[in-house]
PDB file of C-alpha atoms in Angstrom:
ATOM      1  CA  MET B1230       0.000   0.000   0.000  1.00  0.00           C
ATOM      2  CA  ALA B1231       1.250   3.493  -0.785  1.00  0.00           C
ATOM      3  CA  THR B1232      -0.037   7.053  -0.863  1.00  0.00           C
ATOM      4  CA  THR B1233       1.093  10.161  -2.657  1.00  0.00           C
ATOM      5  CA  ALA B1234       1.151  13.528  -0.956  1.00  0.00           C
ATOM      6  CA  GLY B1235      -2.511  14.451  -0.543  1.00  0.00           C
ATOM      7  CA  ALA B1236      -3.974  11.527  -2.508  1.00  0.00           C
ATOM      8  CA  PRO B1237      -4.211   7.746  -2.166  1.00  0.00           C
ATOM      9  CA  ALA B1238      -2.300   5.597  -4.604  1.00  0.00           C
ATOM     10  CA  SER B1239      -3.567   2.371  -6.114  1.00  0.00           C
ATOM     11  CA  ASP B1240      -2.315  -1.092  -5.231  1.00  0.00           C
ATOM     12  CA  GLU B1241      -0.609  -1.077  -8.613  1.00  0.00           C
ATOM     13  CA  ALA B1242       1.379   1.964  -7.534  1.00  0.00           C
ATOM     14  CA  ALA B1243       2.302   0.218  -4.302  1.00  0.00           C
ATOM     15  CA  ASP B1244       3.920  -2.567  -6.308  1.00  0.00           C
ATOM     16  CA  GLY B1245       6.487  -0.092  -7.518  1.00  0.00           C
ATOM     17  CA  ASP B1246       4.892   0.926 -10.847  1.00  0.00           C
ATOM     18  CA  GLU B1247       3.695   4.258  -9.510  1.00  0.00           C
ATOM     19  CA  ARG B1248       5.385   6.169 -12.350  1.00  0.00           C
ATOM     20  CA  ARG B1249       4.047   5.754 -15.856  1.00  0.00           C
ATOM     21  CA  ALA B1250       5.544   7.801 -18.693  1.00  0.00           C
ATOM     22  CA  PRO B1251       3.207   9.333 -21.279  1.00  0.00           C
ATOM     23  CA  GLU B1252       2.980   7.817 -24.712  1.00  0.00           C
ATOM     24  CA  HIS B1253       5.748   8.898 -27.099  1.00  0.00           C
ATOM     25  CA  ALA B1254       6.122   8.734 -30.849  1.00  0.00           C
ATOM     26  CA  ALA B1255       7.743   5.698 -32.374  1.00  0.00           C
ATOM     27  CA  GLY B1256      11.534   5.909 -32.366  1.00  0.00           C
ATOM     28  CA  ASP B1257      11.593   7.889 -29.112  1.00  0.00           C
ATOM     29  CA  ALA B1258      11.950   4.822 -26.877  1.00  0.00           C
ATOM     30  CA  ASP B1259      14.670   6.370 -24.722  1.00  0.00           C
ATOM     31  CA  LYS B1260      12.392   9.146 -23.508  1.00  0.00           C
ATOM     32  CA  SER B1261       9.490   6.802 -22.873  1.00  0.00           C
ATOM     33  CA  ALA B1262      11.666   4.701 -20.542  1.00  0.00           C
ATOM     34  CA  TRP B1263      11.712   7.317 -17.785  1.00  0.00           C
ATOM     35  CA  ALA B1264       9.426   9.804 -16.014  1.00  0.00           C
ATOM     36  CA  PRO B1265      10.194  11.996 -12.976  1.00  0.00           C
ATOM     37  CA  PRO B1266       9.584  10.224  -9.641  1.00  0.00           C
ATOM     38  CA  ARG B1267       6.538  11.039  -7.529  1.00  0.00           C
ATOM     39  CA  ARG B1268       6.472  11.514  -3.772  1.00  0.00           C
ATOM     40  CA  VAL B1269       4.844   8.257  -2.707  1.00  0.00           C
ATOM     41  CA  LEU B1270       4.606   6.957   0.846  1.00  0.00           C
ATOM     42  CA  HIS B1271       4.977   3.179   0.723  1.00  0.00           C
ATOM     43  CA  PHE B1272       3.424   1.187   3.552  1.00  0.00           C
ATOM     44  CA  ASP B1273       4.741  -2.022   1.971  1.00  0.00           C
ATOM     45  CA  MET B1274       8.027  -2.497   0.179  1.00  0.00           C
ATOM     46  CA  PRO B1275       7.723  -1.908  -3.592  1.00  0.00           C
ATOM     47  CA  GLN B1276       8.664  -4.734  -5.909  1.00  0.00           C
ATOM     48  CA  ARG B1277      12.377  -4.593  -6.672  1.00  0.00           C
ATOM     49  CA  ALA B1278      13.267  -3.651 -10.253  1.00  0.00           C
ATOM     50  CA  CYS B1279      16.468  -3.519 -12.292  1.00  0.00           C
ATOM     51  CA  ASN B1280      16.045  -0.256 -14.174  1.00  0.00           C
ATOM     52  CA  LYS B1281      18.450   0.764 -16.975  1.00  0.00           C
ATOM     53  CA  ARG B1282      18.068   4.479 -16.372  1.00  0.00           C
ATOM     54  CA  CYS B1283      18.560   6.442 -13.164  1.00  0.00           C
ATOM     55  CA  TYR B1284      15.256   6.546 -11.357  1.00  0.00           C
ATOM     56  CA  GLY B1285      15.984  10.117 -10.252  1.00  0.00           C
ATOM     57  CA  CYS B1286      17.174  11.917 -13.381  1.00  0.00           C
ATOM     58  CA  GLY B1287      16.714   9.489 -16.266  1.00  0.00           C
ATOM     59  CA  ALA B1288      20.393   9.311 -17.198  1.00  0.00           C
ATOM     60  CA  ALA B1289      21.557   6.015 -18.659  1.00  0.00           C
ATOM     61  CA  LEU B1290      23.131   3.840 -15.969  1.00  0.00           C
ATOM     62  CA  ALA B1291      26.519   2.218 -16.299  1.00  0.00           C
ATOM     63  CA  LEU B1292      25.970  -1.475 -16.964  1.00  0.00           C
ATOM     64  CA  ALA B1293      28.183  -4.486 -16.441  1.00  0.00           C
ATOM     65  CA  PRO B1294      28.802  -6.894 -19.366  1.00  0.00           C
ATOM     66  CA  ASP B1295      25.908  -9.065 -18.215  1.00  0.00           C
ATOM     67  CA  GLY B1296      23.535  -6.079 -18.378  1.00  0.00           C
ATOM     68  CA  ALA B1297      23.273  -5.623 -14.617  1.00  0.00           C
ATOM     69  CA  PRO B1298      24.013  -2.236 -12.980  1.00  0.00           C
ATOM     70  CA  ALA B1299      27.758  -1.751 -12.699  1.00  0.00           C
ATOM     71  CA  PRO B1300      29.004  -2.013  -9.075  1.00  0.00           C
ATOM     72  CA  GLY B1301      30.489   1.240  -7.794  1.00  0.00           C
ATOM     73  CA  LYS B1302      28.884   3.300 -10.541  1.00  0.00           C
ATOM     74  CA  VAL B1303      25.229   2.627  -9.733  1.00  0.00           C
ATOM     75  CA  ARG B1304      23.596   2.783  -6.299  1.00  0.00           C
ATOM     76  CA  PHE B1305      20.470   1.069  -5.043  1.00  0.00           C
ATOM     77  CA  CYS B1306      17.782   2.867  -3.015  1.00  0.00           C
ATOM     78  CA  GLU B1307      16.183   0.682  -0.352  1.00  0.00           C
ATOM     79  CA  TYR B1308      13.083   2.893  -0.204  1.00  0.00           C
ATOM     80  CA  THR B1309      12.102   3.001  -3.883  1.00  0.00           C
ATOM     81  CA  GLN B1310      13.744  -0.375  -4.660  1.00  0.00           C
ATOM     82  CA  ARG B1311      15.267   1.252  -7.746  1.00  0.00           C
ATOM     83  CA  HIS B1312      18.757   2.068  -9.024  1.00  0.00           C
ATOM     84  CA  PHE B1313      20.167   5.604  -9.188  1.00  0.00           C
ATOM     85  CA  CYS B1314      23.260   7.234 -10.603  1.00  0.00           C
ATOM     86  CA  THR B1315      25.887   8.476  -8.138  1.00  0.00           C
ATOM     87  CA  GLY B1316      24.756  12.047  -8.778  1.00  0.00           C
ATOM     88  CA  CYS B1317      21.273  11.228  -7.437  1.00  0.00           C
ATOM     89  CA  HIS B1318      22.345   8.885  -4.641  1.00  0.00           C
ATOM     90  CA  HIS B1319      24.926  10.054  -2.097  1.00  0.00           C
ATOM     91  CA  ASN B1320      24.678   7.081   0.279  1.00  0.00           C
ATOM     92  CA  LYS B1321      22.357   8.819   2.727  1.00  0.00           C
ATOM     93  CA  HIS B1322      20.579   6.765   5.376  1.00  0.00           C
ATOM     94  CA  PHE B1323      17.010   6.930   6.666  1.00  0.00           C
ATOM     95  CA  TYR B1324      14.294   4.879   8.320  1.00  0.00           C
ATOM     96  CA  ILE B1325      12.017   2.929   5.977  1.00  0.00           C
ATOM     97  CA  PRO B1326       8.313   3.201   7.013  1.00  0.00           C
ATOM     98  CA  ALA B1327       7.452  -0.217   5.565  1.00  0.00           C
ATOM     99  CA  GLN B1328      10.229  -1.839   7.601  1.00  0.00           C
ATOM    100  CA  VAL B1329       8.889  -0.179  10.747  1.00  0.00           C
ATOM    101  CA  LEU B1330       5.295  -1.249  10.057  1.00  0.00           C
ATOM    102  CA  ARG B1331       6.030  -4.813   8.993  1.00  0.00           C
ATOM    103  CA  HIS B1332       9.047  -5.717  11.136  1.00  0.00           C
ATOM    104  CA  TRP B1333       9.357  -2.965  13.792  1.00  0.00           C
ATOM    105  CA  ASP B1334      12.787  -2.434  12.243  1.00  0.00           C
ATOM    106  CA  PHE B1335      14.475   0.892  13.012  1.00  0.00           C
ATOM    107  CA  ARG B1336      17.690   0.393  11.125  1.00  0.00           C
ATOM    108  CA  GLN B1337      18.552   3.229   8.761  1.00  0.00           C
ATOM    109  CA  TYR B1338      18.939   2.041   5.182  1.00  0.00           C
ATOM    110  CA  LEU B1339      20.784   3.490   2.187  1.00  0.00           C
ATOM    111  CA  VAL B1340      18.401   5.677   0.209  1.00  0.00           C
ATOM    112  CA  SER B1341      18.601   8.018  -2.767  1.00  0.00           C
ATOM    113  CA  ASP B1342      18.660  11.787  -2.349  1.00  0.00           C
ATOM    114  CA  PHE B1343      15.062  11.929  -3.624  1.00  0.00           C
ATOM    115  CA  ALA B1344      13.871   9.366  -1.066  1.00  0.00           C
ATOM    116  CA  PHE B1345      15.864  10.974   1.741  1.00  0.00           C
ATOM    117  CA  ASP B1346      14.347  14.398   1.086  1.00  0.00           C
ATOM    118  CA  PHE B1347      10.833  12.967   0.937  1.00  0.00           C
ATOM    119  CA  LEU B1348      11.157  10.839   4.069  1.00  0.00           C
ATOM    120  CA  GLU B1349      12.752  13.697   5.980  1.00  0.00           C
ATOM    121  CA  SER B1350       9.880  16.007   4.947  1.00  0.00           C
ATOM    122  CA  ILE B1351       7.216  13.666   6.363  1.00  0.00           C
ATOM    123  CA  TYR B1352       9.217  12.505   9.389  1.00  0.00           C
ATOM    124  CA  SER B1353       7.013  14.392  11.872  1.00  0.00           C
ATOM    125  CA  GLU B1354       3.728  14.059   9.968  1.00  0.00           C
ATOM    126  CA  PRO B1355       1.087  11.696  11.489  1.00  0.00           C
ATOM    127  CA  CYS B1356       0.724   9.512   8.397  1.00  0.00           C
ATOM    128  CA  LEU B1357       1.075   5.990   9.850  1.00  0.00           C
ATOM    129  CA  ASP B1358      -2.316   4.579  10.866  1.00  0.00           C
ATOM    130  CA  ILE B1359      -0.999   1.631  12.848  1.00  0.00           C
ATOM    131  CA  GLY B1360      -4.502   0.628  13.915  1.00  0.00           C
ATOM    132  CA  THR B1361      -5.344  -0.046  10.255  1.00  0.00           C
ATOM    133  CA  LEU B1362      -1.996  -0.908   8.682  1.00  0.00           C
ATOM    134  CA  ALA B1363      -0.303  -3.006  11.367  1.00  0.00           C
ATOM    135  CA  ARG B1364      -2.691  -3.649  14.257  1.00  0.00           C
ATOM    136  CA  ASP B1365      -0.760  -6.732  15.380  1.00  0.00           C
ATOM    137  CA  LEU B1366       2.007  -4.400  16.576  1.00  0.00           C
ATOM    138  CA  PHE B1367      -0.217  -3.384  19.491  1.00  0.00           C
ATOM    139  CA  HIS B1368      -0.094  -7.001  20.666  1.00  0.00           C
ATOM    140  CA  ASN B1369       3.559  -7.663  19.854  1.00  0.00           C
ATOM    141  CA  VAL B1370       5.245  -4.446  21.043  1.00  0.00           C
ATOM    142  CA  PRO B1371       4.557  -3.811  24.766  1.00  0.00           C
ATOM    143  CA  VAL B1372       5.604  -0.156  24.797  1.00  0.00           C
ATOM    144  CA  LEU B1373       3.362   0.525  21.781  1.00  0.00           C
ATOM    145  CA  ALA B1374       0.434  -1.086  23.615  1.00  0.00           C
ATOM    146  CA  ASP B1375       1.201   1.115  26.637  1.00  0.00           C
ATOM    147  CA  VAL B1376       1.283   4.250  24.510  1.00  0.00           C
ATOM    148  CA  ARG B1377      -2.019   3.354  22.846  1.00  0.00           C
ATOM    149  CA  LEU B1378      -3.723   2.889  26.229  1.00  0.00           C
ATOM    150  CA  ILE B1379      -2.356   6.246  27.420  1.00  0.00           C
ATOM    151  CA  ARG B1380      -3.586   7.923  24.241  1.00  0.00           C
ATOM    152  CA  LEU B1381      -7.064   6.402  24.636  1.00  0.00           C
ATOM    153  CA  GLN B1382      -7.056   7.640  28.216  1.00  0.00           C
ATOM    154  CA  LEU B1383      -6.072  11.116  27.030  1.00  0.00           C
ATOM    155  CA  GLU B1384      -8.897  11.075  24.495  1.00  0.00           C
ATOM    156  CA  HIS B1385     -11.396  10.335  27.294  1.00  0.00           C
ATOM    157  CA  LEU B1386      -9.751  12.824  29.649  1.00  0.00           C
ATOM    158  CA  TYR B1387      -9.880  15.561  27.021  1.00  0.00           C
ATOM    159  CA  GLY B1388     -13.614  15.057  26.579  1.00  0.00           C
ATOM    160  CA  PHE B1389     -14.075  15.107  30.345  1.00  0.00           C
ATOM    161  CA  ILE B1390     -12.068  18.200  31.301  1.00  0.00           C
ATOM    162  CA  SER B1391     -12.973  20.201  28.183  1.00  0.00           C
ATOM    163  CA  ALA B1392     -16.530  20.320  29.586  1.00  0.00           C
ATOM    164  CA  CYS B1393     -15.216  22.008  32.731  1.00  0.00           C
ATOM    165  CA  PRO B1394     -15.570  25.816  32.629  1.00  0.00           C
ATOM    166  CA  THR B1395     -12.462  26.296  34.765  1.00  0.00           C
ATOM    167  CA  THR B1396     -10.139  24.401  32.402  1.00  0.00           C
ATOM    168  CA  SER B1397      -7.634  26.747  30.784  1.00  0.00           C
ATOM    169  CA  HIS B1398      -6.691  26.718  27.103  1.00  0.00           C
ATOM    170  CA  ASP B1399      -3.061  26.008  27.950  1.00  0.00           C
ATOM    171  CA  LEU B1400      -4.011  23.003  30.055  1.00  0.00           C
ATOM    172  CA  LEU B1401      -6.170  21.560  27.272  1.00  0.00           C
ATOM    173  CA  ASN B1402      -3.612  22.265  24.553  1.00  0.00           C
ATOM    174  CA  PRO B1403      -0.104  21.629  25.902  1.00  0.00           C
ATOM    175  CA  PRO B1404       2.185  23.368  23.393  1.00  0.00           C
ATOM    176  CA  HIS B1405       4.871  20.683  23.535  1.00  0.00           C
ATOM    177  CA  VAL B1406       2.469  17.873  22.546  1.00  0.00           C
ATOM    178  CA  PRO B1407       1.381  17.407  18.892  1.00  0.00           C
ATOM    179  CA  SER B1408      -2.417  17.381  18.745  1.00  0.00           C
ATOM    180  CA  HIS B1409      -2.622  14.053  16.896  1.00  0.00           C
ATOM    181  CA  LEU B1410      -1.149  12.274  19.927  1.00  0.00           C
ATOM    182  CA  ILE B1411      -4.236  13.289  21.927  1.00  0.00           C
ATOM    183  CA  HIS B1412      -7.044  13.229  19.380  1.00  0.00           C
ATOM    184  CA  THR B1413      -6.209  10.324  17.006  1.00  0.00           C
ATOM    185  CA  PRO B1414      -4.962   7.380  19.106  1.00  0.00           C
ATOM    186  CA  ASP B1415      -3.876   5.148  16.213  1.00  0.00           C
ATOM    187  CA  MET B1416      -2.075   7.756  14.096  1.00  0.00           C
ATOM    188  CA  TYR B1417       1.700   8.019  14.423  1.00  0.00           C
ATOM    189  CA  SER B1418       4.444   9.913  12.711  1.00  0.00           C
ATOM    190  CA  LEU B1419       7.671   8.132  11.847  1.00  0.00           C
ATOM    191  CA  HIS B1420       9.288  10.287  14.538  1.00  0.00           C
ATOM    192  CA  ASP B1421       6.741   9.021  17.097  1.00  0.00           C
ATOM    193  CA  THR B1422       7.710   5.411  16.434  1.00  0.00           C
ATOM    194  CA  VAL B1423      11.437   6.139  16.548  1.00  0.00           C
ATOM    195  CA  GLU B1424      11.139   8.048  19.840  1.00  0.00           C
ATOM    196  CA  LEU B1425       8.316   5.957  21.292  1.00  0.00           C
ATOM    197  CA  GLN B1426       9.639   5.806  24.850  1.00  0.00           C
ATOM    198  CA  LEU B1427      10.006   9.592  24.922  1.00  0.00           C
ATOM    199  CA  VAL B1428       6.471   9.919  23.547  1.00  0.00           C
ATOM    200  CA  LYS B1429       5.206   7.628  26.307  1.00  0.00           C
ATOM    201  CA  ASN B1430       6.896   9.724  29.001  1.00  0.00           C
ATOM    202  CA  LEU B1431       5.581  12.950  27.484  1.00  0.00           C
ATOM    203  CA  LEU B1432       1.994  11.719  27.311  1.00  0.00           C
ATOM    204  CA  GLN B1433       2.144  10.305  30.817  1.00  0.00           C
ATOM    205  CA  GLU B1434       3.019  13.803  32.049  1.00  0.00           C
ATOM    206  CA  VAL B1435      -0.096  15.166  30.329  1.00  0.00           C
ATOM    207  CA  VAL B1436      -2.241  12.432  31.930  1.00  0.00           C
ATOM    208  CA  GLU B1437      -0.882  13.317  35.366  1.00  0.00           C
ATOM    209  CA  SER B1438      -1.474  17.026  34.765  1.00  0.00           C
ATOM    210  CA  TRP B1439      -5.075  16.494  33.679  1.00  0.00           C
ATOM    211  CA  CYS B1440      -5.791  14.031  36.495  1.00  0.00           C
ATOM    212  CA  THR B1441      -4.444  16.612  38.957  1.00  0.00           C
ATOM    213  CA  HIS B1442      -6.974  19.090  37.600  1.00  0.00           C
ATOM    214  CA  VAL B1443      -9.808  16.585  38.100  1.00  0.00           C
ATOM    215  CA  ALA B1444      -8.656  15.808  41.655  1.00  0.00           C
ATOM    216  CA  THR B1445      -8.469  19.485  42.626  1.00  0.00           C
ATOM    217  CA  CYS B1446     -11.563  20.757  40.778  1.00  0.00           C
ATOM    218  CA  ALA B1447     -14.803  20.511  42.757  1.00  0.00           C
ATOM    219  CA  GLY B1448     -16.888  20.525  39.587  1.00  0.00           C
ATOM    220  CA  CYS B1449     -14.935  17.673  37.993  1.00  0.00           C
ATOM    221  CA  ARG B1450     -14.884  15.623  41.181  1.00  0.00           C
ATOM    222  CA  ALA B1451     -18.663  15.925  41.400  1.00  0.00           C
ATOM    223  CA  ARG B1452     -18.988  14.281  37.987  1.00  0.00           C
ATOM    224  CA  GLY B1453     -17.435  11.062  39.248  1.00  0.00           C
ATOM    225  CA  THR B1454     -19.615   8.114  40.184  1.00  0.00           C
ATOM    226  CA  ARG B1455     -19.616   4.992  42.290  1.00  0.00           C
ATOM    227  CA  CYS B1456     -19.593   1.537  40.783  1.00  0.00           C
ATOM    228  CA  ALA B1457     -23.224   0.491  40.332  1.00  0.00           C
ATOM    229  CA  ILE B1458     -22.398  -3.111  41.285  1.00  0.00           C
ATOM    230  CA  CYS B1459     -20.113  -3.042  44.334  1.00  0.00           C
ATOM    231  CA  HIS B1460     -21.130   0.483  45.461  1.00  0.00           C
ATOM    232  CA  SER B1461     -17.598   1.158  46.690  1.00  0.00           C
ATOM    233  CA  PRO B1462     -17.296   4.665  48.178  1.00  0.00           C
ATOM    234  CA  LYS B1463     -14.260   5.280  45.944  1.00  0.00           C
ATOM    235  CA  VAL B1464     -15.355   7.387  42.976  1.00  0.00           C
ATOM    236  CA  ILE B1465     -14.524   6.235  39.431  1.00  0.00           C
ATOM    237  CA  TYR B1466     -14.368   8.188  36.169  1.00  0.00           C
ATOM    238  CA  PRO B1467     -14.783   7.171  32.502  1.00  0.00           C
ATOM    239  CA  PHE B1468     -11.122   7.951  31.737  1.00  0.00           C
ATOM    240  CA  MET B1469      -9.880   5.371  34.264  1.00  0.00           C
ATOM    241  CA  LEU B1470      -9.539   2.764  31.508  1.00  0.00           C
ATOM    242  CA  ARG B1471      -7.541   0.237  33.512  1.00  0.00           C
ATOM    243  CA  VAL B1472     -10.127  -0.076  36.286  1.00  0.00           C
ATOM    244  CA  ALA B1473     -13.421   1.292  34.940  1.00  0.00           C
ATOM    245  CA  VAL B1474     -15.657   0.486  31.997  1.00  0.00           C
ATOM    246  CA  ALA B1475     -19.009   1.786  30.810  1.00  0.00           C
ATOM    247  CA  CYS B1476     -21.857  -0.457  29.668  1.00  0.00           C
ATOM    248  CA  GLU B1477     -22.112  -0.224  25.879  1.00  0.00           C
ATOM    249  CA  ARG B1478     -25.918   0.034  26.038  1.00  0.00           C
ATOM    250  CA  CYS B1479     -26.764   2.296  28.968  1.00  0.00           C
ATOM    251  CA  HIS B1480     -23.294   3.851  29.545  1.00  0.00           C
ATOM    252  CA  THR B1481     -23.460   3.270  33.293  1.00  0.00           C
ATOM    253  CA  LEU B1482     -19.952   3.132  34.768  1.00  0.00           C
ATOM    254  CA  PHE B1483     -18.648   0.119  36.674  1.00  0.00           C
ATOM    255  CA  HIS B1484     -15.409  -1.342  37.920  1.00  0.00           C
ATOM    256  CA  ARG B1485     -14.106  -3.434  35.044  1.00  0.00           C
ATOM    257  CA  ASP B1486     -13.784  -6.530  37.249  1.00  0.00           C
ATOM    258  CA  CYS B1487     -17.272  -6.047  38.680  1.00  0.00           C
ATOM    259  CA  LEU B1488     -18.938  -5.905  35.276  1.00  0.00           C
ATOM    260  CA  LEU B1489     -16.942  -8.854  33.947  1.00  0.00           C
ATOM    261  CA  GLY B1490     -18.086 -10.887  36.950  1.00  0.00           C
ATOM    262  CA  SER B1491     -21.731  -9.998  36.405  1.00  0.00           C
ATOM    263  CA  LEU B1492     -23.963 -11.937  34.027  1.00  0.00           C
ATOM    264  CA  GLU B1493     -25.854  -8.800  33.070  1.00  0.00           C
ATOM    265  CA  CYS B1494     -25.529  -5.059  33.507  1.00  0.00           C
ATOM    266  CA  PRO B1495     -27.718  -4.320  36.550  1.00  0.00           C
ATOM    267  CA  GLN B1496     -28.769  -0.932  35.173  1.00  0.00           C
ATOM    268  CA  CYS B1497     -29.873  -2.462  31.874  1.00  0.00           C
ATOM    269  CA  LYS B1498     -31.733  -5.118  33.862  1.00  0.00           C
ATOM    270  CA  ARG B1499     -33.555  -2.433  35.857  1.00  0.00           C
ATOM    271  CA  ASN B1500     -34.307  -0.454  32.694  1.00  0.00           C
ATOM    272  CA  HIS B1501     -35.719  -3.555  31.024  1.00  0.00           C
ATOM    273  CA  ALA B1502     -37.863  -4.388  34.072  1.00  0.00           C
ATOM    274  CA  ALA B1503     -39.207  -0.817  34.188  1.00  0.00           C
ATOM    275  CA  ALA B1504     -40.042  -0.878  30.488  1.00  0.00           C
ATOM    276  CA  SER B1505     -41.928  -4.181  30.898  1.00  0.00           C
ATOM    277  CA  GLN B1506     -44.294  -2.811  33.550  1.00  0.00           C
TER     278      GLN B1506
END
């Protein structure tokens, strides 16, 4: 899968054939063999190809007697899976998004100048929807699972404290935290994945700051509730995802363990009994 800047690309493009030259007159085969590269974000590795012209500028590549690219005179780009001349490939290194998504691999690979510039330009953009593209990572990478739970908690917390009239703009919108980390739990930038532990620490600080507001705000505290099953005097809130859960039908809040141990939501049971009378 691959996308261009601002538009989705087809599966055909993802297989590495994302550049098609326009038709040319007969006898102009050299020109029809190359077209300028497009900025395409590959979520899977493109199919490797042995091109005869530089993928970056279209110049004819130096070939060995067997027709293969000549070693030392032609360089391979691990991002585009194409060959480049030495003028378009200066042995730069960068992370490959497809390697991160498919193998959680953070090695930096040799890439062309074109690929390096593109990948560097999107490094901090939230363009990796891990929840859709590589959901298994949440089960296989513990720190990623932790970060996702924190981000879901932040999403609930934001909805809770944004309804409080005493919440300040600066508290709701911490300037050092990109907004996508709070509002779109499954979206990551390449930078987020590379610096995931730092992201976790940063978001945990925001959670603590917002929970401190709830604990010290009389209005927010009053919006807490007791578990409708065990009736513990300790108040619970909808953002306490590790210990609390809301019924999907009536939205009544319970301790997670209490609801799991109950055959039926007691509030739904009462509602059903009342409706039957």
